Amino acid sequence: MSVENSTYTARAQTALATNSVLRNTYMLLSATLLFSAAVAGTTAALHLPAPGFIITLVGMFGLMFLVQATANSGWGLLSIFAFTGFLGYTIGPIIDMYLQHFSNGAQLVTMAMGGTGAIFVGMSGYALVSGKRFSQWGGMLTMGILVAFVMSLIAVLFSIPALSLAVSMMFVLLMSGLIVYQTGEIIHGGETNYIRATLTLFVTIYNLFLSLLQLLGVFAGDD
């Protein structure tokens, strides 16, 4: 076999593997979104209390670490469903609050869901159609997310509504960029583990939804 043929074969195998990762990621992402939505809906319907700021942070980062640690084993699937189920539980009381506090709460939730879906499809589609790799975005996105996270902690601890609103706007932009980046990494073989890829994309959707819901509540909510 010639070197050229070997190179072509290697590229073909890489493409097939990448397509498999992309396919498996979207399948697992769909399943975890449905599971998380079911947990959120149940939590909201039963008016269960929010777990609290500290428990939410510890649970989120603890389960995120667990997913990363088990991503290469069969336990990874159990871990990702535990993580997404927990986040679903944290969303439930927030949705319930919007439904109770705003007369158009159901509309706000629906609009936030629709906006989240539209952004995800649009950003993923851009990454797929462009065929580009956006690895140069990695450092910028990481720094931006870190800054936004610290700002969100300050906004919560010191009850600064204006800062909280600014953080939501930042997260919409950052999560949109992260969708493009992560999809590009999957397509070009930078991410070969579909469980880790699902984790990243789920977190982007989670943050997008909450950010859009907060923005809609401020600008379109009817008390």
mmCIF file of N, CA, C and O in Angstrom, residues 88-137:
data_model
loop_
_atom_site.group_PDB
_atom_site.id
_atom_site.type_symbol
_atom_site.label_atom_id
_atom_site.label_comp_id
_atom_site.label_asym_id
_atom_site.label_seq_id
_atom_site.Cartn_x
_atom_site.Cartn_y
_atom_site.Cartn_z
ATOM 1 N N GLY A 88 -31.591 19.315 36.140
ATOM 2 C CA GLY A 88 -33.024 19.402 35.898
ATOM 3 C C GLY A 88 -33.774 19.754 37.169
ATOM 4 O O GLY A 88 -34.703 20.576 37.155
ATOM 5 N N TYR A 89 -33.333 19.157 38.287
ATOM 6 C CA TYR A 89 -33.967 19.465 39.568
ATOM 7 C C TYR A 89 -33.760 20.929 39.946
ATOM 8 O O TYR A 89 -34.662 21.572 40.492
ATOM 9 N N THR A 90 -32.577 21.467 39.650
ATOM 10 C CA THR A 90 -32.317 22.871 39.996
ATOM 11 C C THR A 90 -33.131 23.828 39.134
ATOM 12 O O THR A 90 -33.435 24.944 39.569
ATOM 13 N N ILE A 91 -33.479 23.409 37.922
ATOM 14 C CA ILE A 91 -34.266 24.271 37.033
ATOM 15 C C ILE A 91 -35.737 24.287 37.434
ATOM 16 O O ILE A 91 -36.420 25.307 37.288
ATOM 17 N N GLY A 92 -36.233 23.166 37.950
ATOM 18 C CA GLY A 92 -37.648 23.047 38.290
ATOM 19 C C GLY A 92 -38.181 24.173 39.157
ATOM 20 O O GLY A 92 -39.178 24.831 38.805
ATOM 21 N N PRO A 93 -37.567 24.462 40.319
ATOM 22 C CA PRO A 93 -38.056 25.554 41.170
ATOM 23 C C PRO A 93 -37.983 26.916 40.490
ATOM 24 O O PRO A 93 -38.800 27.798 40.775
ATOM 25 N N ILE A 94 -37.005 27.104 39.602
ATOM 26 C CA ILE A 94 -36.895 28.376 38.880
ATOM 27 C C ILE A 94 -38.072 28.538 37.928
ATOM 28 O O ILE A 94 -38.697 29.603 37.854
ATOM 29 N N ILE A 95 -38.394 27.480 37.200
ATOM 30 C CA ILE A 95 -39.547 27.516 36.302
ATOM 31 C C ILE A 95 -40.827 27.756 37.098
ATOM 32 O O ILE A 95 -41.687 28.560 36.704
ATOM 33 N N ASP A 96 -40.954 27.076 38.233
ATOM 34 C CA ASP A 96 -42.132 27.244 39.083
ATOM 35 C C ASP A 96 -42.262 28.685 39.553
ATOM 36 O O ASP A 96 -43.363 29.250 39.587
ATOM 37 N N MET A 97 -41.133 29.299 39.892
ATOM 38 C CA MET A 97 -41.147 30.693 40.336
ATOM 39 C C MET A 97 -41.622 31.620 39.222
ATOM 40 O O MET A 97 -42.430 32.521 39.460
ATOM 41 N N TYR A 98 -41.162 31.386 38.006
ATOM 42 C CA TYR A 98 -41.591 32.223 36.882
ATOM 43 C C TYR A 98 -43.077 32.017 36.593
ATOM 44 O O TYR A 98 -43.790 32.980 36.264
ATOM 45 N N LEU A 99 -43.537 30.800 36.704
ATOM 46 C CA LEU A 99 -44.956 30.520 36.460
ATOM 47 C C LEU A 99 -45.834 31.171 37.512
ATOM 48 O O LEU A 99 -46.956 31.622 37.219
ATOM 49 N N GLN A 100 -45.337 31.240 38.752
ATOM 50 C CA GLN A 100 -46.115 31.812 39.837
ATOM 51 C C GLN A 100 -46.021 33.346 39.870
ATOM 52 O O GLN A 100 -46.999 34.024 40.188
ATOM 53 N N HIS A 101 -44.842 33.869 39.533
ATOM 54 C CA HIS A 101 -44.595 35.302 39.702
ATOM 55 C C HIS A 101 -45.091 36.142 38.525
ATOM 56 O O HIS A 101 -45.554 37.265 38.722
ATOM 57 N N PHE A 102 -44.992 35.605 37.318
ATOM 58 C CA PHE A 102 -45.364 36.355 36.121
ATOM 59 C C PHE A 102 -46.677 35.825 35.542
ATOM 60 O O PHE A 102 -46.868 34.613 35.437
ATOM 61 N N SER A 103 -47.540 36.747 35.151
ATOM 62 C CA SER A 103 -48.801 36.323 34.540
ATOM 63 C C SER A 103 -48.558 35.665 33.188
ATOM 64 O O SER A 103 -49.366 34.852 32.727
ATOM 65 N N ASN A 104 -47.471 36.015 32.527
ATOM 66 C CA ASN A 104 -47.111 35.382 31.260
ATOM 67 C C ASN A 104 -45.914 34.456 31.430
ATOM 68 O O ASN A 104 -45.089 34.283 30.534
ATOM 69 N N GLY A 105 -45.827 33.850 32.633
ATOM 70 C CA GLY A 105 -44.703 32.978 32.948
ATOM 71 C C GLY A 105 -44.543 31.808 31.992
ATOM 72 O O GLY A 105 -43.429 31.482 31.568
ATOM 73 N N ALA A 106 -45.676 31.185 31.622
ATOM 74 C CA ALA A 106 -45.608 30.047 30.699
ATOM 75 C C ALA A 106 -45.047 30.479 29.349
ATOM 76 O O ALA A 106 -44.264 29.764 28.717
ATOM 77 N N GLN A 107 -45.438 31.669 28.913
ATOM 78 C CA GLN A 107 -44.929 32.205 27.648
ATOM 79 C C GLN A 107 -43.434 32.485 27.736
ATOM 80 O O GLN A 107 -42.684 32.212 26.794
ATOM 81 N N LEU A 108 -42.980 33.024 28.861
ATOM 82 C CA LEU A 108 -41.558 33.315 29.041
ATOM 83 C C LEU A 108 -40.731 32.036 28.991
ATOM 84 O O LEU A 108 -39.675 31.988 28.349
ATOM 85 N N VAL A 109 -41.211 31.004 29.673
ATOM 86 C CA VAL A 109 -40.498 29.716 29.682
ATOM 87 C C VAL A 109 -40.443 29.135 28.274
ATOM 88 O O VAL A 109 -39.401 28.636 27.819
ATOM 89 N N THR A 110 -41.563 29.204 27.564
ATOM 90 C CA THR A 110 -41.614 28.680 26.200
ATOM 91 C C THR A 110 -40.679 29.452 25.279
ATOM 92 O O THR A 110 -39.971 28.865 24.447
ATOM 93 N N MET A 111 -40.660 30.775 25.427
ATOM 94 C CA MET A 111 -39.781 31.597 24.612
ATOM 95 C C MET A 111 -38.314 31.301 24.902
ATOM 96 O O MET A 111 -37.476 31.271 23.986
ATOM 97 N N ALA A 112 -37.981 31.094 26.172
ATOM 98 C CA ALA A 112 -36.608 30.763 26.544
ATOM 99 C C ALA A 112 -36.196 29.415 25.960
ATOM 100 O O ALA A 112 -35.069 29.260 25.464
ATOM 101 N N MET A 113 -37.109 28.459 25.996
ATOM 102 C CA MET A 113 -36.823 27.142 25.405
ATOM 103 C C MET A 113 -36.625 27.259 23.897
ATOM 104 O O MET A 113 -35.694 26.684 23.326
ATOM 105 N N GLY A 114 -37.531 28.022 23.250
ATOM 106 C CA GLY A 114 -37.425 28.202 21.807
ATOM 107 C C GLY A 114 -36.150 28.927 21.410
ATOM 108 O O GLY A 114 -35.482 28.549 20.441
ATOM 109 N N GLY A 115 -35.799 29.967 22.180
ATOM 110 C CA GLY A 115 -34.579 30.707 21.902
ATOM 111 C C GLY A 115 -33.343 29.846 22.085
ATOM 112 O O GLY A 115 -32.397 29.913 21.286
ATOM 113 N N THR A 116 -33.349 29.027 23.132
ATOM 114 C CA THR A 116 -32.225 28.120 23.383
ATOM 115 C C THR A 116 -32.063 27.135 22.235
ATOM 116 O O THR A 116 -30.948 26.906 21.737
ATOM 117 N N GLY A 117 -33.181 26.558 21.800
ATOM 118 C CA GLY A 117 -33.134 25.611 20.690
ATOM 119 C C GLY A 117 -32.653 26.259 19.406
ATOM 120 O O GLY A 117 -31.843 25.682 18.669
ATOM 121 N N ALA A 118 -33.139 27.474 19.134
ATOM 122 C CA ALA A 118 -32.751 28.173 17.909
ATOM 123 C C ALA A 118 -31.261 28.499 17.904
ATOM 124 O O ALA A 118 -30.575 28.334 16.885
ATOM 125 N N ILE A 119 -30.739 28.958 19.036
ATOM 126 C CA ILE A 119 -29.320 29.279 19.124
ATOM 127 C C ILE A 119 -28.474 28.023 18.962
ATOM 128 O O ILE A 119 -27.463 28.023 18.238
ATOM 129 N N PHE A 120 -28.890 26.941 19.617
ATOM 130 C CA PHE A 120 -28.114 25.700 19.527
ATOM 131 C C PHE A 120 -28.070 25.180 18.091
ATOM 132 O O PHE A 120 -27.003 24.827 17.580
ATOM 133 N N VAL A 121 -29.232 25.137 17.450
ATOM 134 C CA VAL A 121 -29.285 24.657 16.062
ATOM 135 C C VAL A 121 -28.483 25.571 15.146
ATOM 136 O O VAL A 121 -27.726 25.111 14.280
ATOM 137 N N GLY A 122 -28.638 26.883 15.332
ATOM 138 C CA GLY A 122 -27.930 27.834 14.488
ATOM 139 C C GLY A 122 -26.420 27.751 14.638
ATOM 140 O O GLY A 122 -25.680 27.708 13.645
ATOM 141 N N MET A 123 -25.933 27.711 15.876
ATOM 142 C CA MET A 123 -24.486 27.656 16.118
ATOM 143 C C MET A 123 -23.893 26.305 15.698
ATOM 144 O O MET A 123 -22.804 26.255 15.123
ATOM 145 N N SER A 124 -24.611 25.230 15.972
ATOM 146 C CA SER A 124 -24.139 23.907 15.539
ATOM 147 C C SER A 124 -24.107 23.824 14.021
ATOM 148 O O SER A 124 -23.151 23.301 13.429
ATOM 149 N N GLY A 125 -25.165 24.354 13.392
ATOM 150 C CA GLY A 125 -25.227 24.350 11.931
ATOM 151 C C GLY A 125 -24.093 25.140 11.315
ATOM 152 O O GLY A 125 -23.494 24.721 10.316
ATOM 153 N N TYR A 126 -23.765 26.266 11.931
ATOM 154 C CA TYR A 126 -22.656 27.077 11.426
ATOM 155 C C TYR A 126 -21.343 26.301 11.488
ATOM 156 O O TYR A 126 -20.552 26.304 10.532
ATOM 157 N N ALA A 127 -21.103 25.624 12.616
ATOM 158 C CA ALA A 127 -19.875 24.851 12.769
ATOM 159 C C ALA A 127 -19.814 23.702 11.761
ATOM 160 O O ALA A 127 -18.753 23.413 11.194
ATOM 161 N N LEU A 128 -20.950 23.069 11.509
ATOM 162 C CA LEU A 128 -20.994 21.939 10.578
ATOM 163 C C LEU A 128 -20.804 22.398 9.142
ATOM 164 O O LEU A 128 -20.048 21.791 8.379
ATOM 165 N N VAL A 129 -21.488 23.473 8.765
ATOM 166 C CA VAL A 129 -21.439 23.941 7.379
ATOM 167 C C VAL A 129 -20.105 24.601 7.048
ATOM 168 O O VAL A 129 -19.567 24.424 5.954
ATOM 169 N N SER A 130 -19.554 25.362 7.984
ATOM 170 C CA SER A 130 -18.310 26.083 7.704
ATOM 171 C C SER A 130 -17.134 25.142 7.510
ATOM 172 O O SER A 130 -16.216 25.441 6.743
ATOM 173 N N GLY A 131 -17.176 24.004 8.195
ATOM 174 C CA GLY A 131 -16.075 23.053 8.075
ATOM 175 C C GLY A 131 -14.797 23.519 8.745
ATOM 176 O O GLY A 131 -13.745 22.891 8.607
ATOM 177 N N LYS A 132 -14.873 24.610 9.508
ATOM 178 C CA LYS A 132 -13.680 25.163 10.156
ATOM 179 C C LYS A 132 -13.485 24.540 11.531
ATOM 180 O O LYS A 132 -14.404 23.986 12.122
ATOM 181 N N ARG A 133 -12.261 24.652 12.009
ATOM 182 C CA ARG A 133 -11.965 24.270 13.386
ATOM 183 C C ARG A 133 -11.729 25.542 14.176
ATOM 184 O O ARG A 133 -10.997 26.430 13.721
ATOM 185 N N PHE A 134 -12.331 25.645 15.351
ATOM 186 C CA PHE A 134 -12.294 26.885 16.114
ATOM 187 C C PHE A 134 -11.462 26.724 17.387
ATOM 188 O O PHE A 134 -11.802 27.277 18.431
ATOM 189 N N SER A 135 -10.382 25.947 17.284
ATOM 190 C CA SER A 135 -9.546 25.676 18.454
ATOM 191 C C SER A 135 -8.950 26.944 19.053
ATOM 192 O O SER A 135 -8.670 27.005 20.254
ATOM 193 N N GLN A 136 -8.766 27.980 18.220
ATOM 194 C CA GLN A 136 -8.200 29.238 18.715
ATOM 195 C C GLN A 136 -9.149 29.951 19.662
ATOM 196 O O GLN A 136 -8.741 30.878 20.369
ATOM 197 N N TRP A 137 -10.409 29.535 19.676
ATOM 198 C CA TRP A 137 -11.380 30.157 20.573
ATOM 199 C C TRP A 137 -11.277 29.628 22.006
ATOM 200 O O TRP A 137 -11.828 30.215 22.929
#
